[in-house]
mmCIF file of N, CA, C and O in Angstrom:
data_model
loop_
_atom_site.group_PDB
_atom_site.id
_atom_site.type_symbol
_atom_site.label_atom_id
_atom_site.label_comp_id
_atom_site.label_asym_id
_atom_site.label_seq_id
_atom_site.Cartn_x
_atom_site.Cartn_y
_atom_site.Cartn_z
ATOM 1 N N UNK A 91 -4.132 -43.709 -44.790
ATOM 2 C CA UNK A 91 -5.553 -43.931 -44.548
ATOM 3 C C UNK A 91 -5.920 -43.482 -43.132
ATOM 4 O O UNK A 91 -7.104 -43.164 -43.019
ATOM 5 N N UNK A 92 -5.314 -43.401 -42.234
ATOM 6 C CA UNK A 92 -5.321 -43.191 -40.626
ATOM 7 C C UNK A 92 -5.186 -41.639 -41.214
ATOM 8 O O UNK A 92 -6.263 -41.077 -41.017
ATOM 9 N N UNK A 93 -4.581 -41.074 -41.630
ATOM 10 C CA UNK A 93 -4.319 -39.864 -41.484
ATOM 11 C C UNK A 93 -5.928 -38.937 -41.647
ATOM 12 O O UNK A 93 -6.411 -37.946 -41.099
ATOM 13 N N UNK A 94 -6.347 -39.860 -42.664
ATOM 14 C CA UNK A 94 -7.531 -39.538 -43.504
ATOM 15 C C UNK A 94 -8.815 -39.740 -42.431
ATOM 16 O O UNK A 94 -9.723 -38.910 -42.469
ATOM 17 N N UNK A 95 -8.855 -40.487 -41.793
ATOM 18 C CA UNK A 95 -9.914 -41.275 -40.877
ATOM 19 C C UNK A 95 -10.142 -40.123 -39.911
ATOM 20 O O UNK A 95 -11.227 -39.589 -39.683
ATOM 21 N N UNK A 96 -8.593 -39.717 -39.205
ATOM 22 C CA UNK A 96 -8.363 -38.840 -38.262
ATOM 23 C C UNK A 96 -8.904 -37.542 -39.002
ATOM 24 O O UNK A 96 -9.688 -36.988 -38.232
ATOM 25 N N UNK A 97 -8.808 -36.947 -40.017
ATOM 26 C CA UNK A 97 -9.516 -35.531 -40.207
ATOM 27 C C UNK A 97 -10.789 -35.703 -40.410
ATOM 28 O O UNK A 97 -11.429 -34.654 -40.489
ATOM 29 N N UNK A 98 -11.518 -36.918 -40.548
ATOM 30 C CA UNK A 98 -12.917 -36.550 -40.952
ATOM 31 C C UNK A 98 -13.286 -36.901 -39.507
ATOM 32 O O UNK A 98 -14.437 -36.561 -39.235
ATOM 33 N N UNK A 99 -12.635 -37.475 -38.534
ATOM 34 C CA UNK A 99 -13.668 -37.759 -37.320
ATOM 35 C C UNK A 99 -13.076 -36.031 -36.941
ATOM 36 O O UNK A 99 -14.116 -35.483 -36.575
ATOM 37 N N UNK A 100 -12.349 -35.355 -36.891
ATOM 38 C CA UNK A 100 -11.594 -34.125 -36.837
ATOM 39 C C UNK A 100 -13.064 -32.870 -37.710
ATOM 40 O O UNK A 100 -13.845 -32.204 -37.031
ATOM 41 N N UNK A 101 -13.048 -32.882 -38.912
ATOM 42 C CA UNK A 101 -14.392 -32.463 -39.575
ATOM 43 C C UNK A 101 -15.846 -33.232 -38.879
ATOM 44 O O UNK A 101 -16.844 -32.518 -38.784
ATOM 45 N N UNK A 102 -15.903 -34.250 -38.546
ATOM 46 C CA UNK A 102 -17.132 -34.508 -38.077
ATOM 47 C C UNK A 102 -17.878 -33.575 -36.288
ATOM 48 O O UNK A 102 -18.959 -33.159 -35.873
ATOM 49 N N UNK A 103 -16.554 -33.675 -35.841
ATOM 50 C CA UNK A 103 -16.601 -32.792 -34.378
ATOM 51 C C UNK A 103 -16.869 -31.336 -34.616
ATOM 52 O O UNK A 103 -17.530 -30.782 -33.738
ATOM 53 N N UNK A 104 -16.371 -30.403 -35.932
ATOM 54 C CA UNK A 104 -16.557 -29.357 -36.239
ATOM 55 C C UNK A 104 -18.278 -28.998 -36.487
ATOM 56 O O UNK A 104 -18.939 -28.007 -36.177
ATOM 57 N N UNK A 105 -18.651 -30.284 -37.186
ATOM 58 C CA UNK A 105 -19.623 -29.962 -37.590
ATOM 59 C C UNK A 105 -20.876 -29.988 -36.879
ATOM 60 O O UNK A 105 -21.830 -29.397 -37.386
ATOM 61 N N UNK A 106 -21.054 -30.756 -35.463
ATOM 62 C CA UNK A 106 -21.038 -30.643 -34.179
ATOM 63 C C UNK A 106 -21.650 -29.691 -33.811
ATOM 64 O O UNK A 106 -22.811 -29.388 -33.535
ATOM 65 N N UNK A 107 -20.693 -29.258 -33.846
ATOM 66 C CA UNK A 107 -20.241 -27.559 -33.157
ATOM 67 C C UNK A 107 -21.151 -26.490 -33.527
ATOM 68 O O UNK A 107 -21.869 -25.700 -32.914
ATOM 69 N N UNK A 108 -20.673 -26.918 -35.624
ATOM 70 C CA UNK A 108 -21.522 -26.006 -36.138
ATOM 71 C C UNK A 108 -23.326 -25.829 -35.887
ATOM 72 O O UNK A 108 -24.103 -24.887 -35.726
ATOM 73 N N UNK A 109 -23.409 -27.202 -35.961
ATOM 74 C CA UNK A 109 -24.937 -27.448 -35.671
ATOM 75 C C UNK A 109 -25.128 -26.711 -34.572
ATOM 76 O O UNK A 109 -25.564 -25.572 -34.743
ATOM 77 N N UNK A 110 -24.907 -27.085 -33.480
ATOM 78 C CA UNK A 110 -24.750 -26.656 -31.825
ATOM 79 C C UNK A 110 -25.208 -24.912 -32.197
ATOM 80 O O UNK A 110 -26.305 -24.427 -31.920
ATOM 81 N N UNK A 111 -23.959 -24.107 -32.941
ATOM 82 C CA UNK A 111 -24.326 -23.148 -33.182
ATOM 83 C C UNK A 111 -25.583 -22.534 -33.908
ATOM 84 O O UNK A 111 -26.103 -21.448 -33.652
ATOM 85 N N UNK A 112 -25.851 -23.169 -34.574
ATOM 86 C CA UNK A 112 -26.796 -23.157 -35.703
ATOM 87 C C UNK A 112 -28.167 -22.639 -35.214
ATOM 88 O O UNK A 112 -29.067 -21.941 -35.683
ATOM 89 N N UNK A 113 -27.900 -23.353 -33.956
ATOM 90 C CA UNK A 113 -29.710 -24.295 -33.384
ATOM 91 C C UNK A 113 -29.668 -23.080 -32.190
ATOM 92 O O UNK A 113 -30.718 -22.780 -31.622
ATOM 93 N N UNK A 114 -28.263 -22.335 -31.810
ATOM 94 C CA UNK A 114 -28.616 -21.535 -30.988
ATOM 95 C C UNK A 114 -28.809 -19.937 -31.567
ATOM 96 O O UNK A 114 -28.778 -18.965 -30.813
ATOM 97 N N UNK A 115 -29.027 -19.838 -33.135
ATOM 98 C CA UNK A 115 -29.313 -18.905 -33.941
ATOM 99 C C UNK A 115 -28.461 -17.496 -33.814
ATOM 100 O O UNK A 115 -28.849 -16.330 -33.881
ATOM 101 N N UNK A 116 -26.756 -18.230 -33.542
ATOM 102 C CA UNK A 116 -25.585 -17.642 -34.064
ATOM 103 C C UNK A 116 -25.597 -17.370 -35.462
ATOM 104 O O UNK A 116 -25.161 -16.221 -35.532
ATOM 105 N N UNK A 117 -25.897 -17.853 -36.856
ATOM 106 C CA UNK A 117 -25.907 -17.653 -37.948
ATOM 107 C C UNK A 117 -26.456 -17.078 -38.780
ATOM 108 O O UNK A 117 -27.677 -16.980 -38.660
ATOM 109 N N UNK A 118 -25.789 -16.455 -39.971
ATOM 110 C CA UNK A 118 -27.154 -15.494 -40.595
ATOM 111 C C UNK A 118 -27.211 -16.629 -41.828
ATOM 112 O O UNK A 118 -26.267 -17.408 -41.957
ATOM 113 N N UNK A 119 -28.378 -16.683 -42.737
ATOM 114 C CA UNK A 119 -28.308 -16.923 -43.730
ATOM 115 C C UNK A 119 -27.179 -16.842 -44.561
ATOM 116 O O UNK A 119 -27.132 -17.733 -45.409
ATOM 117 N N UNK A 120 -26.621 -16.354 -44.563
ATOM 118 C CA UNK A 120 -24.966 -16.057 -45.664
ATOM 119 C C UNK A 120 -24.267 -17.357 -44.895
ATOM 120 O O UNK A 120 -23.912 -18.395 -45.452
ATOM 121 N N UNK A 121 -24.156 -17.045 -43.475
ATOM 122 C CA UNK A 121 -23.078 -18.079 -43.335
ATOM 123 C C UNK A 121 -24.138 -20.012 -43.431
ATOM 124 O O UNK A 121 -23.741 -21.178 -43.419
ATOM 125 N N UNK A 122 -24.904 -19.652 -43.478
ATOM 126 C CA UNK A 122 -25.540 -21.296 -43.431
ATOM 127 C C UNK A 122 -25.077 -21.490 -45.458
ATOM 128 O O UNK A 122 -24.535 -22.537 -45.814
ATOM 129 N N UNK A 123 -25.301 -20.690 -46.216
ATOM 130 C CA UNK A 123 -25.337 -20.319 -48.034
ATOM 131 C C UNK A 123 -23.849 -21.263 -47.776
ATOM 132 O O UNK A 123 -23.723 -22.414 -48.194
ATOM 133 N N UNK A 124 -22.738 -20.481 -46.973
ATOM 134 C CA UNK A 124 -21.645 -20.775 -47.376
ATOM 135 C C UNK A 124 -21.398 -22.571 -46.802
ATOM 136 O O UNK A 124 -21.227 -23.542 -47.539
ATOM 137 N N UNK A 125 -21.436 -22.563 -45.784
ATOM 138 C CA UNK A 125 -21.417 -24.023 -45.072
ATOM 139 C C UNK A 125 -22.016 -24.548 -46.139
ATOM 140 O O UNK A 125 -21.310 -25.243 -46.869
ATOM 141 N N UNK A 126 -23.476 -24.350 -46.505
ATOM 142 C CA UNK A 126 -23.537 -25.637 -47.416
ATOM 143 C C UNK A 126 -22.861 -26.160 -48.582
ATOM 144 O O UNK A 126 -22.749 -27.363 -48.818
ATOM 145 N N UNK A 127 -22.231 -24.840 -49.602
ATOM 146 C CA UNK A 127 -21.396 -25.144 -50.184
ATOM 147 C C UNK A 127 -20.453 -25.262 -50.049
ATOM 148 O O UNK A 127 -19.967 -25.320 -51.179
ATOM 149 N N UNK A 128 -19.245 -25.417 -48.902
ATOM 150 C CA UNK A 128 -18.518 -26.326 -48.011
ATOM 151 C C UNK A 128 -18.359 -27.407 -47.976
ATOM 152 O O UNK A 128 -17.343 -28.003 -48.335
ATOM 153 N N UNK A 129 -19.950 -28.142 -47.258
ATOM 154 C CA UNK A 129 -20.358 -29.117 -47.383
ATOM 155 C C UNK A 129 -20.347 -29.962 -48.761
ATOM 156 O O UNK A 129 -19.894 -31.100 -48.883
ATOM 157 N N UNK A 130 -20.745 -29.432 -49.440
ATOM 158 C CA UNK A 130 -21.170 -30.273 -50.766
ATOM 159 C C UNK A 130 -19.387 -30.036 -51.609
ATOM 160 O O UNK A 130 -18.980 -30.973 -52.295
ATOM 161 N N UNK A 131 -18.710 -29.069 -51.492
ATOM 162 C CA UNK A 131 -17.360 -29.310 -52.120
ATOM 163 C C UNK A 131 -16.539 -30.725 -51.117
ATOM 164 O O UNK A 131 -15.849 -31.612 -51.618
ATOM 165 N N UNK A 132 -16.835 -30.592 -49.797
ATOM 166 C CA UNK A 132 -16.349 -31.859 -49.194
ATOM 167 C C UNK A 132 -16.854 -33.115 -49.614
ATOM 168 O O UNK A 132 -16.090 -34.064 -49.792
ATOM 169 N N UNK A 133 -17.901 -33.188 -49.763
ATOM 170 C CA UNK A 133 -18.488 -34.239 -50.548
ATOM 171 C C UNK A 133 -17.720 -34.690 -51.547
ATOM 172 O O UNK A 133 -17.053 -35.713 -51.397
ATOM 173 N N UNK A 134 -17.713 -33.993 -52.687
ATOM 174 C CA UNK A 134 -17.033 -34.214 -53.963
ATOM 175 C C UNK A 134 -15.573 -34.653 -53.471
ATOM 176 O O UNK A 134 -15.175 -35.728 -53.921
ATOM 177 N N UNK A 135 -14.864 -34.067 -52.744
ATOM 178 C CA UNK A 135 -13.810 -34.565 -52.629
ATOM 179 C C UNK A 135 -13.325 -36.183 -51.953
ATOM 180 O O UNK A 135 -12.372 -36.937 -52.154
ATOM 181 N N UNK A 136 -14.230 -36.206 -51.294
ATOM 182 C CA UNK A 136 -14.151 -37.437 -50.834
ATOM 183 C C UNK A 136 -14.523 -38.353 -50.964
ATOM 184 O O UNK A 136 -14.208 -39.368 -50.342
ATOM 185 N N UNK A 137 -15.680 -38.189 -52.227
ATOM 186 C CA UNK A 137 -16.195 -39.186 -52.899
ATOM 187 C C UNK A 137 -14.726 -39.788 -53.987
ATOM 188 O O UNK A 137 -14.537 -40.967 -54.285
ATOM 189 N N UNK A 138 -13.987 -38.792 -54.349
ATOM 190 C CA UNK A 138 -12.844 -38.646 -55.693
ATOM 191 C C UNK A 138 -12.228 -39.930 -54.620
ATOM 192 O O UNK A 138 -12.005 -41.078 -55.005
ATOM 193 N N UNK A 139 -12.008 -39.394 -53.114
ATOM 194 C CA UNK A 139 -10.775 -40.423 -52.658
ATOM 195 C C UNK A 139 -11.219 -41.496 -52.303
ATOM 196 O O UNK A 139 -10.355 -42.299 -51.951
ATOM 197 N N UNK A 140 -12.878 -42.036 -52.227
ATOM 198 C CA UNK A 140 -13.625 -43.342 -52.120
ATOM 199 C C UNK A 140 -13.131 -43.724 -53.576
ATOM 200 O O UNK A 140 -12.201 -44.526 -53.661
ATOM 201 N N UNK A 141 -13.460 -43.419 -54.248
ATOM 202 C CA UNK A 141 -13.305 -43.459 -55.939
ATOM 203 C C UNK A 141 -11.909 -44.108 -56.479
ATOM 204 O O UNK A 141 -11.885 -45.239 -56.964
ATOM 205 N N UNK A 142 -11.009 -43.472 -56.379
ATOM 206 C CA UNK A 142 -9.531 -43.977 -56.233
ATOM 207 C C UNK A 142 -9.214 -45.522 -55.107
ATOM 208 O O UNK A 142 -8.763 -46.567 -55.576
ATOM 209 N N UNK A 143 -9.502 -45.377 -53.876
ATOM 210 C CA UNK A 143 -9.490 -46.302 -52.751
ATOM 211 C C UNK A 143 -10.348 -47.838 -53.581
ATOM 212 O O UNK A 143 -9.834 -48.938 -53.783
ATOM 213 N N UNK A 144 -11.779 -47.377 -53.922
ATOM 214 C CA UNK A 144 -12.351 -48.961 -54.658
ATOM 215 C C UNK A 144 -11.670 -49.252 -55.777
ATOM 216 O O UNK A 144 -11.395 -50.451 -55.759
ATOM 217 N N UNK A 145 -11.081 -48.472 -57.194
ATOM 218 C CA UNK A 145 -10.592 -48.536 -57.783
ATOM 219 C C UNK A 145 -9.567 -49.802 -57.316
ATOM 220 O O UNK A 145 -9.823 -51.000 -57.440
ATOM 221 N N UNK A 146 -8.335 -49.209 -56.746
ATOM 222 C CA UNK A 146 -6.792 -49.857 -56.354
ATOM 223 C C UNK A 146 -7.615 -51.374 -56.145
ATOM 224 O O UNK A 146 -7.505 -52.189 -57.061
ATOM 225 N N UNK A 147 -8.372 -51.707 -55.027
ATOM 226 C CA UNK A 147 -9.080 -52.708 -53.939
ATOM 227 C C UNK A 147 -9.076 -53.560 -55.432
ATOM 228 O O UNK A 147 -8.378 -54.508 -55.795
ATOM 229 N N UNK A 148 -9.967 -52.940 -56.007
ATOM 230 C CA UNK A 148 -10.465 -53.978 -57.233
ATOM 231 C C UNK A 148 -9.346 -54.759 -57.988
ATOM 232 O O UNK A 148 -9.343 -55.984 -58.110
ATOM 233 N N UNK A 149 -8.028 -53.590 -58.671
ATOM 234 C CA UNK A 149 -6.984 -53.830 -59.286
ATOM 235 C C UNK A 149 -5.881 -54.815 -58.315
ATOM 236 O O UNK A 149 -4.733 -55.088 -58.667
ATOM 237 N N UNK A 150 -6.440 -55.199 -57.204
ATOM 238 C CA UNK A 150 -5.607 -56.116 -56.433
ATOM 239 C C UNK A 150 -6.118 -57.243 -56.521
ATOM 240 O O UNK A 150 -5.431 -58.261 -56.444
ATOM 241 N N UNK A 151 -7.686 -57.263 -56.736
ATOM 242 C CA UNK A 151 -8.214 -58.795 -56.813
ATOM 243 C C UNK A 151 -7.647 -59.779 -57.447
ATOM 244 O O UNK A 151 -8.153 -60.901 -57.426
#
């Protein structure tokens, strides 16, 4: 779970960045297209490992 905590505050600093870049109109349209679907595949994935994580929690009650 630490391991896990550590890459998203790790992804959260990236994304930072990205903004940072964003706002200083480094990006073309293609690369904002791709980030968002990035974004939204990270989503899904980490919803799967919220998903699994409440699961177990529950099966311990």
């Amino acid at each position: 779970m630490r391991e896990l905590i550590n890459e998203v505050n790790h992804i959260g600093t990236n994304i930072k960045q990205i903004v940072y870049n964003n706002n200083s109109g480094l990006y073309s349209e293609t690369d904002k297209e791709l980030l968002v679907a990035y974004m939204r595949k990270l989503n899904v994935e980490v919803n799967k490992v919220y998903e699994v994580i409440s699961e177990r929690k529950f099966e311990n009650m």
